[in-house]
GROMACS .gro file of N, CA and C in nm:
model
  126
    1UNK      N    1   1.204  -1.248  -0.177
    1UNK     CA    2   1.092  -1.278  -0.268
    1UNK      C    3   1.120  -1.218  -0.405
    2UNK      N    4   1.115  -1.297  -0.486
    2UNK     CA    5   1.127  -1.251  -0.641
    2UNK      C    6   1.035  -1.181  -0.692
    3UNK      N    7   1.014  -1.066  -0.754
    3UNK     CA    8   0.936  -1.024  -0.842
    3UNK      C    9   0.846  -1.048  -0.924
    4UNK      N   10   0.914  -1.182  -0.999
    4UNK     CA   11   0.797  -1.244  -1.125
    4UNK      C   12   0.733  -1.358  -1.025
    5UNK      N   13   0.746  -1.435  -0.930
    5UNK     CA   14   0.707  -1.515  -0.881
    5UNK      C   15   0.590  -1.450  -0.735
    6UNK      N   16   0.464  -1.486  -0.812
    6UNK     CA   17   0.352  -1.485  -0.700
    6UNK      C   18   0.353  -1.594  -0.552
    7UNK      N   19   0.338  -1.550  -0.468
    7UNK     CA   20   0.339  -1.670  -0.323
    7UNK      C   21   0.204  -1.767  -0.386
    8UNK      N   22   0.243  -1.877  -0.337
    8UNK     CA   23   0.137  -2.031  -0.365
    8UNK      C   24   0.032  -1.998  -0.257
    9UNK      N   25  -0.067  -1.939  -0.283
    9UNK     CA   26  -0.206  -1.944  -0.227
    9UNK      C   27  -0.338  -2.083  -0.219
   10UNK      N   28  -0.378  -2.159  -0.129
   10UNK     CA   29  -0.470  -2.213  -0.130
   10UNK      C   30  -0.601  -2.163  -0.216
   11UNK      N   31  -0.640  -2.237  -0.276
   11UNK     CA   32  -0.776  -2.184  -0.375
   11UNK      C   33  -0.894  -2.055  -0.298
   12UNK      N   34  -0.956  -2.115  -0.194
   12UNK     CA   35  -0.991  -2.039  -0.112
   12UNK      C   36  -0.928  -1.902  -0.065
   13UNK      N   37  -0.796  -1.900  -0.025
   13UNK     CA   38  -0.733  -1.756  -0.029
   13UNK      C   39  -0.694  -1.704  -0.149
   14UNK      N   40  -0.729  -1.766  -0.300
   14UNK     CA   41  -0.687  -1.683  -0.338
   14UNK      C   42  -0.845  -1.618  -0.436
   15UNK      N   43  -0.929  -1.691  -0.376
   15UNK     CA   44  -1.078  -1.605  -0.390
   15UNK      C   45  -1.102  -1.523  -0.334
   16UNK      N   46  -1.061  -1.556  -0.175
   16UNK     CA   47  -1.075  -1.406  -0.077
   16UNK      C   48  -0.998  -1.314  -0.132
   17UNK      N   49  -0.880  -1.330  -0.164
   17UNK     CA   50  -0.797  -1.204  -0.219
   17UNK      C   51  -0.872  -1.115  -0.367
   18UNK      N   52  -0.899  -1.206  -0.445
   18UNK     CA   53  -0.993  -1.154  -0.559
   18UNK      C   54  -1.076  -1.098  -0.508
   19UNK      N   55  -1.215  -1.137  -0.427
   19UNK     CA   56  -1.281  -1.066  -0.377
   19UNK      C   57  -1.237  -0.965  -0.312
   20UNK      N   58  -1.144  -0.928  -0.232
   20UNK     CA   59  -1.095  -0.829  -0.156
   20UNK      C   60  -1.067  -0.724  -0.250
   21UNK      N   61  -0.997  -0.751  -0.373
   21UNK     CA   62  -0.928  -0.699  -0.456
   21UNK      C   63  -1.055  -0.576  -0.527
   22UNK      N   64  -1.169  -0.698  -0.592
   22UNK     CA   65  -1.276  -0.618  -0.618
   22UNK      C   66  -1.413  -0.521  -0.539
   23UNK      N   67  -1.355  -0.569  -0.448
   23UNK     CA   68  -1.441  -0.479  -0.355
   23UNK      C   69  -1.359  -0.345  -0.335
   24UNK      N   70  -1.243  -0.342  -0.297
   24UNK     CA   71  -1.161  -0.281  -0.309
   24UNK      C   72  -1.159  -0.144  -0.468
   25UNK      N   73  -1.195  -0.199  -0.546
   25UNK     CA   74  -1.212  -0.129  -0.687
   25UNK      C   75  -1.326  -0.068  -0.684
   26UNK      N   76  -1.447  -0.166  -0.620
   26UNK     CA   77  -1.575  -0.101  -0.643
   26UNK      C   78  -1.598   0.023  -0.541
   27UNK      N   79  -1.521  -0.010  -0.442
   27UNK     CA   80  -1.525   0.131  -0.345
   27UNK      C   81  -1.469   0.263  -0.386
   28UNK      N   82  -1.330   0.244  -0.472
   28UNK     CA   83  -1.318   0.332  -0.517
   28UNK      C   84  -1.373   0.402  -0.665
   29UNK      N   85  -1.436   0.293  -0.688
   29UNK     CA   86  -1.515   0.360  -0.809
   29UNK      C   87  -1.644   0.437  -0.764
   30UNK      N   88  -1.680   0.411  -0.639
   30UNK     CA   89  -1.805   0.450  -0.572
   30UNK      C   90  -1.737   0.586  -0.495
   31UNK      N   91  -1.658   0.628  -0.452
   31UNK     CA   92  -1.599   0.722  -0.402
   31UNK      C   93  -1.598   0.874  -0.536
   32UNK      N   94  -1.531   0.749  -0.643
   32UNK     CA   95  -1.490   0.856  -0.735
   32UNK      C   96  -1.687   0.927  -0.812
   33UNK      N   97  -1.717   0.842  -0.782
   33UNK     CA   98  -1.897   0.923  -0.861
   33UNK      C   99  -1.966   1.025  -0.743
   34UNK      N  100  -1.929   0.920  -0.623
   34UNK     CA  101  -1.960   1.066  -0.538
   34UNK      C  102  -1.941   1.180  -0.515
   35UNK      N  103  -1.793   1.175  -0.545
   35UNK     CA  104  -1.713   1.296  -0.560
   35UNK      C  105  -1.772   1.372  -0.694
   36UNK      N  106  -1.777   1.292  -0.772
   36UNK     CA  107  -1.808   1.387  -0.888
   36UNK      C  108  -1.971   1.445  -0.832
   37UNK      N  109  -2.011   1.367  -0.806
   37UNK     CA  110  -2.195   1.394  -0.815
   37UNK      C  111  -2.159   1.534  -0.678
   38UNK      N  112  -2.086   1.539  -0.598
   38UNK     CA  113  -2.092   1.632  -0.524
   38UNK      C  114  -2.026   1.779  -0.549
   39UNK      N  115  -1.929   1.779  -0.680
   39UNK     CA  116  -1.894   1.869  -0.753
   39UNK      C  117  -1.985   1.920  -0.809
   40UNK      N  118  -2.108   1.803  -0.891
   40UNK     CA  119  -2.222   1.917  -0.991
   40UNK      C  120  -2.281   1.946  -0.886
   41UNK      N  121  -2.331   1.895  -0.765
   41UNK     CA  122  -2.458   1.970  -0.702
   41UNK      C  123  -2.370   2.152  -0.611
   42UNK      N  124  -2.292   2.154  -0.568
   42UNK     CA  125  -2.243   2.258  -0.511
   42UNK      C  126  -2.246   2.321  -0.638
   0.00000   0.00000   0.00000
């Protein structure tokens, strides 16, 4: 598999993957505030 070349995804998989992708982000953005919010309260 080449580097610059992405695999040919069906439209549908490649929404699930986006979605996956951003859920994926939002969890860790939700991880990272918790963490913080649990640093100020201790």
């Amino acid at each position: 598999m080449e580097a610059g070349k992405t695999p040919r995804l069906p439209p549908n998989g490649r929404r699930c993957q986006l979605l996956m992708i951003k859920t994926s982000l939002y969890l860790s953005q939700l991880r990272e505030s918790t963490r913080k919010l649990s640093a100020e309260t201790s």
